[in-house]
Every structure is written in structure tokens, then in C-alpha cells.
CSV table of C-alpha atoms (C1' of nucleotides) in Angstrom, one decimal:
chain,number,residue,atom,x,y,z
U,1,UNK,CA,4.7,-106.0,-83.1
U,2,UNK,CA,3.4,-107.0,-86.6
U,3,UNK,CA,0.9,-104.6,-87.6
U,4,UNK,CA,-0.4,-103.7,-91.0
U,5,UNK,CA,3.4,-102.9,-92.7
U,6,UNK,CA,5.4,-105.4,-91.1
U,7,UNK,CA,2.6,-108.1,-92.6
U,8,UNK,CA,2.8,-106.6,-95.9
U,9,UNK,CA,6.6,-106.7,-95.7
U,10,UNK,CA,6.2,-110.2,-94.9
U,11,UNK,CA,3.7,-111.2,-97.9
U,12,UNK,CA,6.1,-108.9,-100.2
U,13,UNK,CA,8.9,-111.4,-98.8
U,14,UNK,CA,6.5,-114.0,-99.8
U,15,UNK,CA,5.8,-113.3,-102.9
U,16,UNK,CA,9.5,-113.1,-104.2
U,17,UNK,CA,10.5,-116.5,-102.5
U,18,UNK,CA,7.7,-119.4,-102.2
U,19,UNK,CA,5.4,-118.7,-105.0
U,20,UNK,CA,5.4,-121.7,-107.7
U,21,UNK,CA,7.7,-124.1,-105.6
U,22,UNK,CA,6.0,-128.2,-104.6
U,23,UNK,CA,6.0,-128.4,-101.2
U,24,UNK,CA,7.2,-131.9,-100.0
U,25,UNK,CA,6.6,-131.8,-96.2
U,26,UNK,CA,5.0,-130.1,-93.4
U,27,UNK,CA,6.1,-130.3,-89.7
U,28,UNK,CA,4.5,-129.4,-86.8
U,29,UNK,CA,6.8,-128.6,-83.9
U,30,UNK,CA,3.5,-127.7,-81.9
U,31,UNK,CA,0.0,-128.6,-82.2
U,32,UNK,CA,-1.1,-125.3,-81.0
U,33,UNK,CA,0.5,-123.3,-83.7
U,34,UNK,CA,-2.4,-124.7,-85.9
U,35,UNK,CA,-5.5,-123.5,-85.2
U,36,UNK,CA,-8.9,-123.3,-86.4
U,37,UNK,CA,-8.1,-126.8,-88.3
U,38,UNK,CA,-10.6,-129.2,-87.6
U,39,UNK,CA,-8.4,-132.0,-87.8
U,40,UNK,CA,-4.9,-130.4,-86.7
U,41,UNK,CA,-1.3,-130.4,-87.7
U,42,UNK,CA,-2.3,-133.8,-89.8
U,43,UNK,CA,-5.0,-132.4,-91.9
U,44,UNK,CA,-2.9,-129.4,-92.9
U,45,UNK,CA,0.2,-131.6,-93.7
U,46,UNK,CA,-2.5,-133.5,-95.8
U,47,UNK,CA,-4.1,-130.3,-97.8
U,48,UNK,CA,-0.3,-128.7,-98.7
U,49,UNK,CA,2.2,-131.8,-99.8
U,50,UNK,CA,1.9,-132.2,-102.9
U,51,UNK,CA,0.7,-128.2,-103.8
U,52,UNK,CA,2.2,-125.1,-104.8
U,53,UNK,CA,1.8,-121.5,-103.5
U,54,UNK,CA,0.2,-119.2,-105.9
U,55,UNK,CA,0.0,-116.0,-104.4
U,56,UNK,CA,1.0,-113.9,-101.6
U,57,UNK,CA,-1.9,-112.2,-100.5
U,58,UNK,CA,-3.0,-110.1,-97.5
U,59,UNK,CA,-5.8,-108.1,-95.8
U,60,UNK,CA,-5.2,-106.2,-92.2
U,61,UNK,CA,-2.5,-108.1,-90.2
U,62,UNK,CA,-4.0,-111.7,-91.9
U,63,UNK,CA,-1.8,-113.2,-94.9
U,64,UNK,CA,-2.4,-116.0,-97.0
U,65,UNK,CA,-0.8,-117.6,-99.8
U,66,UNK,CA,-2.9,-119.5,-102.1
U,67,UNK,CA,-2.7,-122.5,-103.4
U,68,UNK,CA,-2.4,-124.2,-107.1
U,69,UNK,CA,-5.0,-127.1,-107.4
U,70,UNK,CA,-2.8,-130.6,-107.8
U,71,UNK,CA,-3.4,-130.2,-111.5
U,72,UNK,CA,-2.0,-126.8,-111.4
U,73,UNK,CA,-5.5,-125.3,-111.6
U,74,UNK,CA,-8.1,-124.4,-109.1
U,75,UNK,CA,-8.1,-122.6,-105.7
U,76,UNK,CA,-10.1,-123.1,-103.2
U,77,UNK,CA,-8.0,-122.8,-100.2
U,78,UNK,CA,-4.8,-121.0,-98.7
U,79,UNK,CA,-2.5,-121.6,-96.2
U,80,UNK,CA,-3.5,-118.4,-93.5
U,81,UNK,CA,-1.1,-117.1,-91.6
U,82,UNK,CA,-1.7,-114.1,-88.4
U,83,UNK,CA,1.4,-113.2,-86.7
U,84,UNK,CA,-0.2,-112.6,-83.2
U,85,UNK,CA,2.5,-110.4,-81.2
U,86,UNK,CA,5.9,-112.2,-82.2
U,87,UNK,CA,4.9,-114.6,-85.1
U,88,UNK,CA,7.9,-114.5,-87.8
U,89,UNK,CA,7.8,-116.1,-91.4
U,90,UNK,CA,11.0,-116.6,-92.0
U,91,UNK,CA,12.9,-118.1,-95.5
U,92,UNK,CA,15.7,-120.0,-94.1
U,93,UNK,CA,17.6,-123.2,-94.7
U,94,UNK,CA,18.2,-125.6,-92.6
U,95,UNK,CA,22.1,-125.3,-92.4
U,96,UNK,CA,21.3,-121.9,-91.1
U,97,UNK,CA,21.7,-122.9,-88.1
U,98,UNK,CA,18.1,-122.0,-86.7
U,99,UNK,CA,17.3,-125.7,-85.9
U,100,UNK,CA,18.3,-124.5,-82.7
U,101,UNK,CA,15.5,-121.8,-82.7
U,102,UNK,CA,13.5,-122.7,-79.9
U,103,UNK,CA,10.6,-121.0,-81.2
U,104,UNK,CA,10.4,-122.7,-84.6
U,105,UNK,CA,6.8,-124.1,-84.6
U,106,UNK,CA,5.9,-125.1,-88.4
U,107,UNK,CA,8.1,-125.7,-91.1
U,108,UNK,CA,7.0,-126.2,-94.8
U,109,UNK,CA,9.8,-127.9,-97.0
U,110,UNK,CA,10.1,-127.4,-100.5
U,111,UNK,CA,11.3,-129.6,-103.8
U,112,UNK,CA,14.0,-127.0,-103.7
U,113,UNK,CA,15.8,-124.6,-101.9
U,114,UNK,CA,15.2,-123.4,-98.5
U,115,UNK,CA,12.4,-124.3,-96.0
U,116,UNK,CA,9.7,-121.8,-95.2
U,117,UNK,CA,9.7,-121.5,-91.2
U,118,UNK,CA,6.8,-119.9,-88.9
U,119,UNK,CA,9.1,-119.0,-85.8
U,120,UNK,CA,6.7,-117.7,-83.0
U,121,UNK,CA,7.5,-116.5,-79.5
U,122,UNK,CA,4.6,-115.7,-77.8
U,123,UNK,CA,2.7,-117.9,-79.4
U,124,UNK,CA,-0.3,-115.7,-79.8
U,125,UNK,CA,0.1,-116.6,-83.9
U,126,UNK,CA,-0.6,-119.4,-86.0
U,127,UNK,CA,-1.0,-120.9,-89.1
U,128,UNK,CA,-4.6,-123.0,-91.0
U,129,UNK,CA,-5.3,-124.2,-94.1
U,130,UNK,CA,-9.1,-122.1,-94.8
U,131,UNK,CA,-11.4,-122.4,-97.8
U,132,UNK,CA,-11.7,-119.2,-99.8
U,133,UNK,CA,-15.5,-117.9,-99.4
U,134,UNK,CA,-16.7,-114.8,-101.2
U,135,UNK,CA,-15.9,-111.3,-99.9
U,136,UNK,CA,-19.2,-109.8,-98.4
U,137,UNK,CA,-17.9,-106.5,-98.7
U,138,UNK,CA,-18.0,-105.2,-102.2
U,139,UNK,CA,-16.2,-107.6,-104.2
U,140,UNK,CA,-12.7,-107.5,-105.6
U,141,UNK,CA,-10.6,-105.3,-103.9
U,142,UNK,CA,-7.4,-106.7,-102.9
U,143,UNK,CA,-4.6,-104.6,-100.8
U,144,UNK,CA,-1.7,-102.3,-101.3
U,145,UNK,CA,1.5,-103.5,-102.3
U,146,UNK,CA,1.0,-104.6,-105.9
U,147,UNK,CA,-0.4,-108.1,-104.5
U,148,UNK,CA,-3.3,-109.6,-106.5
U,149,UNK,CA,-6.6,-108.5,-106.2
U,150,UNK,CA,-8.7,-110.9,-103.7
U,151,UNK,CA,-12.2,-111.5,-104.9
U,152,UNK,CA,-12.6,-114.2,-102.1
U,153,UNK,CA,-11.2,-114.5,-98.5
U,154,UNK,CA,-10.4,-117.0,-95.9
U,155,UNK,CA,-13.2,-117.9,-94.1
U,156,UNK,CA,-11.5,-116.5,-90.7
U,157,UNK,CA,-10.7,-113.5,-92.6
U,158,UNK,CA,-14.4,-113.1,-93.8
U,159,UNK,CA,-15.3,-110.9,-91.2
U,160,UNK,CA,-12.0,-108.7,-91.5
U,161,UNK,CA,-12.8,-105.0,-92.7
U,162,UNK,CA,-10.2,-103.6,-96.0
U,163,UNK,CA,-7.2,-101.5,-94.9
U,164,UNK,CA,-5.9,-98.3,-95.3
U,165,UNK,CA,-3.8,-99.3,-98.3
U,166,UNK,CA,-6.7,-101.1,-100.0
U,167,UNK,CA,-7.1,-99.3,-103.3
U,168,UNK,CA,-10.9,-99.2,-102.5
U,169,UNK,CA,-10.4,-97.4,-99.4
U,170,UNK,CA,-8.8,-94.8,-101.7
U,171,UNK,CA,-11.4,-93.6,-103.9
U,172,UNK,CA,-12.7,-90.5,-102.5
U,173,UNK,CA,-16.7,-92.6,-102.5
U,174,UNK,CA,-15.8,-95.5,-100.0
U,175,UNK,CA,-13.3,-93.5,-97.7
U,176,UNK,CA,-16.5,-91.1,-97.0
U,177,UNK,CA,-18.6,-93.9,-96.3
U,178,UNK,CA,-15.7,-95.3,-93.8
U,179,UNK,CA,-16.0,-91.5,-92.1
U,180,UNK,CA,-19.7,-92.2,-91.9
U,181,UNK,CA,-19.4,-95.6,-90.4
U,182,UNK,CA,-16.7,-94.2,-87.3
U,183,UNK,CA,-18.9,-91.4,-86.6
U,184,UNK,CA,-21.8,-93.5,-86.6
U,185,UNK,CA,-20.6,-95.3,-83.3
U,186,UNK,CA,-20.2,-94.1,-80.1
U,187,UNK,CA,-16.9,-94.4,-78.1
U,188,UNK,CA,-13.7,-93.4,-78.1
U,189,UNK,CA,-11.5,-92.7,-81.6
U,190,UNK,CA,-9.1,-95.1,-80.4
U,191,UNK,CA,-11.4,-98.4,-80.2
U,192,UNK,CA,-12.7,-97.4,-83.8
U,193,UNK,CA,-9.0,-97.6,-85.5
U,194,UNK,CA,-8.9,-100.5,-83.4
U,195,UNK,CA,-11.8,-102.3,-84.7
U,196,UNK,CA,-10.7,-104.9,-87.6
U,197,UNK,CA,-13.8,-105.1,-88.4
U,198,UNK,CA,-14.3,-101.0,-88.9
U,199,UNK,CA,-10.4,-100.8,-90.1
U,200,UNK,CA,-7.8,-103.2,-90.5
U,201,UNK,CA,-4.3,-103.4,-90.1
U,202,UNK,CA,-3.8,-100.6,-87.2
U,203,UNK,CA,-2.2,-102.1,-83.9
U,204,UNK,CA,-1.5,-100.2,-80.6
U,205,UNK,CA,1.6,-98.2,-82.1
U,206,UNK,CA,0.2,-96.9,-85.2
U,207,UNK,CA,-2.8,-95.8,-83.5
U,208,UNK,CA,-1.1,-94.0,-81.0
U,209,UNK,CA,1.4,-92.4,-84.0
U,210,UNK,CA,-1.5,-91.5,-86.1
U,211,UNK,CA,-3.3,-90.0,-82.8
U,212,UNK,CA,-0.2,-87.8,-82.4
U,213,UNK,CA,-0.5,-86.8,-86.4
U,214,UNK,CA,-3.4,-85.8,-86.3
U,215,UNK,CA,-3.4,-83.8,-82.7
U,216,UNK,CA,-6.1,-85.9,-81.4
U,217,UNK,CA,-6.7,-87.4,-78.1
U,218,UNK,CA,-7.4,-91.3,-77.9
U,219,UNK,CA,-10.7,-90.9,-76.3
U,220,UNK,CA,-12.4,-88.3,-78.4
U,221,UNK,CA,-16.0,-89.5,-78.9
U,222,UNK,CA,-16.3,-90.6,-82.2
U,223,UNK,CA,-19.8,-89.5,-82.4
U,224,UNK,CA,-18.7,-86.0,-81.7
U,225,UNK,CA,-16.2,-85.7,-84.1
U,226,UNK,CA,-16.5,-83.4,-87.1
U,227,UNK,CA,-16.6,-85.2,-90.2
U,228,UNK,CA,-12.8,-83.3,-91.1
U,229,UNK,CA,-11.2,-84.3,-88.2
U,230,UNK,CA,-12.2,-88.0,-88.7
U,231,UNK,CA,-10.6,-87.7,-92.2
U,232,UNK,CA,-7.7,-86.1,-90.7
U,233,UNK,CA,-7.2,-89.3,-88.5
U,234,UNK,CA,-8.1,-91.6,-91.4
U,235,UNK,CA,-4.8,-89.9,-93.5
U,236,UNK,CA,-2.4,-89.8,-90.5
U,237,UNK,CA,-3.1,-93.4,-90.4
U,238,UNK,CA,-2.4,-94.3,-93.5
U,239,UNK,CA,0.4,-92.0,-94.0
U,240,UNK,CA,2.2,-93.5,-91.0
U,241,UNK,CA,1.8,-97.2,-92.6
U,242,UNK,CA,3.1,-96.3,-95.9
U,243,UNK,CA,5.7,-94.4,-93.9
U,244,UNK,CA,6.8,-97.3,-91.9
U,245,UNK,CA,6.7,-99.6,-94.8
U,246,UNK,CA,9.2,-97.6,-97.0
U,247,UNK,CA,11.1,-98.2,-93.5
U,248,UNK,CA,10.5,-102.2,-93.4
U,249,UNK,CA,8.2,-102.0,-90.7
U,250,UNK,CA,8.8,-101.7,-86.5
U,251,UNK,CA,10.4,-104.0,-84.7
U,252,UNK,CA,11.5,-104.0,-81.0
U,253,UNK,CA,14.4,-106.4,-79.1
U,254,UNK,CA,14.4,-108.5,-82.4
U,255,UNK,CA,11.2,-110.1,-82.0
U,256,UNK,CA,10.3,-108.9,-85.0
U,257,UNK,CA,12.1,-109.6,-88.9
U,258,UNK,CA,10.6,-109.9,-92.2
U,259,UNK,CA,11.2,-112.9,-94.5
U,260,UNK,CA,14.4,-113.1,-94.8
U,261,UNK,CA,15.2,-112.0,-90.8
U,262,UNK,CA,16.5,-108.6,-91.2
U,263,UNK,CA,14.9,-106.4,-89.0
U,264,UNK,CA,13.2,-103.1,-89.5
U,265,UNK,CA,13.9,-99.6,-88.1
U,266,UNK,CA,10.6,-98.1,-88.2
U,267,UNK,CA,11.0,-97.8,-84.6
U,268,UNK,CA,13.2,-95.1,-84.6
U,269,UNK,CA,10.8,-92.6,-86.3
U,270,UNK,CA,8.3,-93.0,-83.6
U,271,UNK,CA,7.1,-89.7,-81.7
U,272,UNK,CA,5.1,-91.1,-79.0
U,273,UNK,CA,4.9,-94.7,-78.8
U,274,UNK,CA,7.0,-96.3,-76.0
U,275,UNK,CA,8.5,-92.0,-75.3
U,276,UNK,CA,7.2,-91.8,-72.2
U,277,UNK,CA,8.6,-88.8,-70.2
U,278,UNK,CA,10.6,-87.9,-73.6
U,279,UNK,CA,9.8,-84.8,-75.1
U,280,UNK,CA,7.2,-84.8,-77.7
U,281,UNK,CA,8.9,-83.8,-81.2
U,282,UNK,CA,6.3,-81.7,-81.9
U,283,UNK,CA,6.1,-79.2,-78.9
U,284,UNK,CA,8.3,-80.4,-76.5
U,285,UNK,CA,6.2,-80.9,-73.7
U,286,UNK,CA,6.7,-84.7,-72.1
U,287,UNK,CA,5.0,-87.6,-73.6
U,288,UNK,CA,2.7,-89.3,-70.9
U,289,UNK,CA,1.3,-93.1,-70.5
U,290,UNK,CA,-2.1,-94.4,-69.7
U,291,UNK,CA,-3.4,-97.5,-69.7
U,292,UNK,CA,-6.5,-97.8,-71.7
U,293,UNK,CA,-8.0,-101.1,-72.8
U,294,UNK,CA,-6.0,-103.0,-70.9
U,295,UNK,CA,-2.8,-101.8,-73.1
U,296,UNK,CA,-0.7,-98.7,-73.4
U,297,UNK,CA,-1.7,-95.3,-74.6
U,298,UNK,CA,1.1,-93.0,-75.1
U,299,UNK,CA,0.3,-89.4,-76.3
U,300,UNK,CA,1.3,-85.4,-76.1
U,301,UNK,CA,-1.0,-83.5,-72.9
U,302,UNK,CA,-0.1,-80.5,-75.0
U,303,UNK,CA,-1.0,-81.3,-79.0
U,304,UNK,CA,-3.7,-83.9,-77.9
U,305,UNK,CA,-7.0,-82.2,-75.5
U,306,UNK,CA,-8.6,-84.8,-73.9
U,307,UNK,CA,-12.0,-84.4,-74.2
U,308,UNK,CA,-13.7,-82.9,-71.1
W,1,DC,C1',-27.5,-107.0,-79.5
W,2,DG,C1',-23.5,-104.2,-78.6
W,3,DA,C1',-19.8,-103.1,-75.8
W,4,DA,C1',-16.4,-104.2,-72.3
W,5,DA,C1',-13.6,-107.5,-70.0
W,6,DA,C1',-11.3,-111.8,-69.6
W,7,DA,C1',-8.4,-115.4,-71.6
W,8,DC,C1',-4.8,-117.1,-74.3
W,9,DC,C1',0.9,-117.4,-74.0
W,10,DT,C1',6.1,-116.7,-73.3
W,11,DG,C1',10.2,-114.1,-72.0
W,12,DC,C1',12.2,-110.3,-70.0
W,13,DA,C1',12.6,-106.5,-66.6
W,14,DT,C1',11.8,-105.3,-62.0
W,15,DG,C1',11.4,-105.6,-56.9
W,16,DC,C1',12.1,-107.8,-52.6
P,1,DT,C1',20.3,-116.1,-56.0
P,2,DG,C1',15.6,-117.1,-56.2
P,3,DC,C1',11.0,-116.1,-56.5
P,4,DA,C1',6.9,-113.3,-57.4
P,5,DT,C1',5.0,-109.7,-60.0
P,6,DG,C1',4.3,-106.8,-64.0
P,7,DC,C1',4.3,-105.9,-68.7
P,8,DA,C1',4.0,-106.6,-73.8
P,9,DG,C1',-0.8,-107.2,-76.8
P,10,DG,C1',-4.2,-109.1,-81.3
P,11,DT,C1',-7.8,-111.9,-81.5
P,12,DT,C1',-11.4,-114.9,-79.7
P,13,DT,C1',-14.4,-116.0,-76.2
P,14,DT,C1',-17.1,-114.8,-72.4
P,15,DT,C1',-19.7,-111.7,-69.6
P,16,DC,C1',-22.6,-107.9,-68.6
DNA sequence: CGAAAAACCTGCATGC
DNA sequence: TGCATGCAGGTTTTTC
């Protein structure tokens, strides 16, 4: 599933291969992969023929690519994209053979070479053309990855807190004040490095890996955590991003490719996620399942206490 | 107002 | 074989 690396695989994708070219056409193979557009699939073809992407840019799971004004100056909007579960931005051309992909729901042509394709299975994804507002969190900041720094946002994206890989979030100042703001809640450690709007980019399986890094149990009270431990959570979470980036991100059943639809193996490094009844790597005793917020948590009995 | 639950959606695996 | 059920789950919306 498309968490914080495999987005930031995707926008790194991005960045090498649309950035500069004219789009000529947009088509919408269904309406509902366009959302949050007032006027629908029309309005978005309207605001992208004729433009050119600028950037590659991304915060959390969102990713946007910007937009040259038609004079080759100006912008004010981007084309937003959120994966959902299954989404896939995919470089492709049309002799490819994907035509036949039954999950193809927009694709963006270009002047030249090959189309850019938002393939989406579950359809929890989708794509909108948003005005860039200011950031209300501190001004320029950007993410990890070497993308440009992002002084504005996309208005859905507004509300979206920095990642782990933001270089603000690494200066020793504002990752204190991130400790603060966990601690200052009260429920379970899991729902906090769940909360976009606390922390973006962390999905179910990076949560439960970083859990298992750190030795901590999903439901520890935040509010009863010692300022150290937090941190401790904080660094396993970001070390097991970067670590599944350098692998090009997890996929499972091949729902899940980068840009150019080669899939990544990230998977195979995992300790806990989907090992239930396998032994944990750490201590051997059995990885366990439980179903908390209406999803899976998967974690050692042994290195992770639950909280009595 | 904040937190928790429901809803959205499709394909695959499983059970009878 | 066919059908019903369960599961995957990020975000938005609704409910408490």
C-alpha cells in the first residue's frame, strides 16, 4: 500500500519524466477518479491542456506536480494526486499494451513521448486540479528527496501535517515540539503516528514496523509516555521510511509499482507486518494479530508490553 | 469540540 | 460450480 516511500518513489519518478512537457489531452475513463473538482473530469481537462508540469512535489502520501502559467510563468495550481490503497502513476505509452488495463482511470497525453497514466484498483485514489494556498504551518519547508521546497500547498493538502523526511522535522527545535504535541494527547501511540494531521506519511505497515523498532506496544498511552521513548518511536519511523525507500518502497500481489511499473521489495524486510504466527526476528517468539481500528495490528507479545 | 465509528470501493481468498 | 462472507485500508464524513 502507498505510504510515505512509495509516494516519494512515485514523485522522484515524476520528476525525471513529465516535468517541462505541454500536455495536449486529458481523459477521464471515470468520473469518480476526479474528485474534489467542482466541475469534474471537464474542468480539469480545461485547467491542464495547454500547461506544463513544473515540479514534482509531495507532502505525506499527497503528490502534486505544479504547473507553468500558459506564458511559462505563474503557479497557482497543481495537478494533486493521493494514491488511496492501489492508486499507481504510471509512465507508459500507449503501444504498451496497457490499453487493456482495466483499471486505467485518467490519462494525461503529452506533445511527446509517452502518456502519464493514473491506474487505480480500488479506487479509493484520485486525481484534482487545487489552488496552491499558503502553508499555515511555518512556511517553506518542503519534503525529503531533493524535491523543491513548498512554500504553498494544495488546498486539500492544507490541513496535512510535514513528514518525517521533511528537513524541518529534522532540526533538533521542531522535532521536540512534534514530541510535545504526541504526548500532549491522550490515546494510544498508534492513532498519533496515524494522525496526518500530527504526522504524515505513516500508513498501517510502517507503523506497525516502527512499533516493533522501537519495542513498543500499539496502545501505549501517549500521555504516559516518557518524552525518550516518544523520540525513540519518532526515529524508528523515520528510519524505516528511508529504509524502505533505498528499497523502492512495499508492494504486495503487484498492486503496487512506481512510475515506470517496476515493483518494490521493501516487503521482504518486514518483521511484523502481515508475519503472523512467524517468528519475530528479534526474539523469536510468534508474531500475533489484532484488529485495532478497524484494521490490522501485527506486533511481538514478547519485545512489545501492552500496557496494563 | 474531540474522538470514534461508518462509508467509500474492488478483487481476491475462503467457506459452505 | 456458485454464492456469500471476510479482508485489505487512507481519507472523508457522520455520529456520539
Amino acid at each position: 500500500m502507498p505510504e510515505l516511500p512509495e509516494v516519494e518513489t512515485v514523485r522522484s519518478g515524476l520528476a525525471d519524466h513529465v516535468l517541462g512537457r505541454r500536455i495536449t489531452g486529458v481523459q477521464v475513463l471515470r468520473d469518480r477518479a476526479v474528485r474534489r473538482q467542482a466541475g469534474g473530469a471537464e474542468e480539469m481537462r480545461a485547467l491542464l491542456t495547454g500547461r506544463a508540469f513544473s515540479a514534482a512535489v509531495r507532502r505525506g502520501k499527497f503528490c502534486w506536480l505544479t504547473l507553468d502559467g500558459p506564458g511559462g510563468v505563474g503557479e497557482d495550481y497543481a495537478l494533486l494526486a493521493h494514491l488511496g490503497m492501489s492508486g499507481q502513476l504510471l509512465v507508459a505509452d500507449a503501444a504498451s499494451g496497457a490499453a487493456t488495463n482495466p483499471h486505467l482511470r485518467v490519462r494525461v497525453e503529452f506533445a511527446d513521448g509517452p502518456d502519464l497514466w493514473f491506474v487505480d484498483q480500488r479506487t479509493f485514489g484520485y486525481l484534482t486540479v487545487a489552488d496552491l494556498v499558503p502553508t499555515s504551518d511555518g512556511g517553506p519547508g518542503g519534503d525529503a528527496g531533493g524535491s523543491p521546497v513548498a512554500p504553498l500547498l494544495p488546498a486539500p493538502v492544507a490541513h496535512i501535517a510535514r513528514d518525517l523526511l521533511d528537513p524541518v522535522l529534522a532540526e533538533p527545535a521542531a522535532r521536540a515540539a512534534l514530541n510535545r504535541r504526541v504526548r500532549a494527547g491522550r490515546r494510544g501511540i498508534k492513532r498519533a503516528l496515524l494522525d496526518q494531521e500530527l504526522i504524515s506519511g505513516v500508513g498501517n505497515i510502517y507503523a506497525d514496523e516502527a512499533l516493533w523498532r522501537a519495542k513498543v506496544h500499539y496502545a501505549r498511552p501517549t500521555d504516559r509516555m516518557r518524552p525518550a521513548t516518544v523520540a525513540t518511536v519518532l526515529d524508528a519511523a523515520e528510519a524505516v521510511m528511508r529504509d524502505a525507500l533505498v528499497a523502492g518502497g512495499t508492494s504486495f500481489d503487484a498492486l503496487y509499482v512506481n512510475v515506470n511499473g517496476a515493483s518494490g521489495y521493501f516487503d521482504r524486510s518486514l518483521a511484523v507486518y502481515g508475519q503472523e504466527g512467524e517468528p519475530c526476528p528479534r526474539c523469536g517468539a510468534l508474531v500475533v494479530r489484532e484488529t485495532f481500528m478497524n484494521r490490522s495490528s501485527f506486533f511481538c507479545p514478547r519485545c512489545q508490553r501492552a500496557p496494563r
